[in-house]
């Protein structure tokens, strides 16, 4: 190689490396900003849904003029390629567009809904699924997704429980970070990476009465201890963007909330990513009663730190005038535009040599991963008489229920790009696994809300001819997700009546529930020998369930959210405070007559057991685990020190299984009362039949810190109870003193 060629090659390499470096990016942003007109800056701050397929002449002209910085849910891969070409080659400054879309739990290949993925308690698996989903979306030109949703969800009436990672801030934080890693990969500039958007900042999950979009009132101490924690975990993981929430938090809409966006996110957390509003949430500040009109809404959103407006056009309509008449400083816009351009540089969108988007289909590796994820997310809630796994060589099964063969319901909410042709339902998979002759099918109902009982006869007939009934009940996909709050959590339609009808056949019932939220099904569960909670398990939910039911795979999922006995207990969550009058398990009945009974004045219900139907962290397997030998390395520690807590976990059954071991803590007394239990850590381990293994956690006093009444994070002296446990209601306990 000649010397000159060598130098040229080195120079090229140097410039490539420089392009990745932060200071070079900042310099390029600065250079671009200095050339941008006010209109072009406002364009970058605007995101639209208006790019249909084919792209209209008007939208093409607007892209050329720099009117838009981003499109949401826009066009086909070919349209996106064309729009990007126009932006790069024909707009004055050649600033690329950023295409966003809701890739929430898969793109073409669908994984279990997020709350189902959370039931795997498996960050590595969740990261892998997010990586695959990012690869599929990025190949089609989508480089920004609006996930993960990390709103703490403690109210199953709220339909977006489906999209959440459950009720616990620690678990949700660990899993959110895994999703961010998967979506963004090692580098955003990788063509298979997609920028994450952590949402909805903040407090959205605490919607009053579980009604979507409703207001939330969260004291700052609870906000920091619980609701903000998973957002912080995602921010620490390097999430590229944040989305503001629709709700008002303590009276101030999240989209105009300077405390959240400026004080917490930008200042305390030193965040330099993009903040995007939710869909029209800037304009909605008028309806909230927070902004006088759309001009005021734009001013308040910009002042709070919302960089990009999703769909509504208050920025386009008013920012120019607001800057010219000076209620808004031009430098405020520059900050927002900088954040947006920084993301575009980090994604490598300015690089014109990137392969244009192309249509893709679910690949074999993605389908295998989706099956694995669906297996890990299913939670075995009951297995009486060990009806499961069914003896696949001899058993004839009756497959019954409206959700046994419904592709669209299996993939769940947020599956607009799902390849439904690739979905394999439980019916199809069971026919494959057992042979068509041993599977009798009678759905009984047309959908989960059906009240018509005319299909019951055929279902009962199938049950009579079979050895076991596999009953696929639950909720259709459309009953959970955004704007799908429910005031009743029971099985909709005539499903309870279907169970009663089928029961008359006298065969053991395996109840498989597909749903987007915790449902209440106490009576149905009592009538079944076995209950498997499958959530909406995604493209490969059918094969996953067939493997679980026939014992080719073993259940290992754990509930990431408490299941109530009845909707009247909601909100119900494991990390509650003890109260001054905690109830005990013995105080369930209503006394007869009218006795004066001071002993019964405890925090309970007189008409239902106060405990949950199934606690947080709960899930059975086909084997049985025993916990023993709890050991804590020191009786006491000082602030700044660490200790280890360990135990033996033994598989006492005849099959292998995965146990998710959980570590909980409780401060016996503190300057601010602490929850009866708080999850500190967890570990999953696979144990062969008869195997015993040690589990050990290292805990630092920082892990034991909490917010005091002055909102300082402190480690107070005191006694802390600790549990190594299979769920939030059981376990073996010890204690340590913090000095
Ligand atoms: C509204 C939803 O709240 C949000 O989660 C979603 O990402 C946007 N719409 C875009 O579709």
XYZ file of C-alpha atoms and ligand atoms in Angstrom, residues 72-73 102 146 160 163 199-200 204 243 246 278-279 310 414 482, ligand 1:
27
model
C -45.188 9.110 13.585
C -46.827 5.976 12.185
C -45.082 2.233 18.715
C -42.226 4.774 22.188
C -52.532 0.157 30.252
C -48.246 -2.197 28.571
C -42.933 6.992 29.014
C -45.131 8.480 30.404
C -49.709 8.257 34.638
C -42.351 11.165 26.651
C -51.274 12.898 29.488
C -47.683 12.616 24.140
C -50.251 12.666 21.341
C -46.527 15.169 18.927
C -50.195 -2.564 20.373
C -54.921 2.607 26.033
C -50.555 7.918 22.884
C -49.974 6.985 23.906
O -50.266 7.433 25.200
C -48.469 6.806 23.770
O -48.063 5.821 24.666
C -48.118 6.479 22.367
O -46.745 6.210 22.258
C -48.541 7.617 21.483
N -49.998 7.757 21.564
C -48.144 7.428 20.033
O -48.907 6.470 19.428
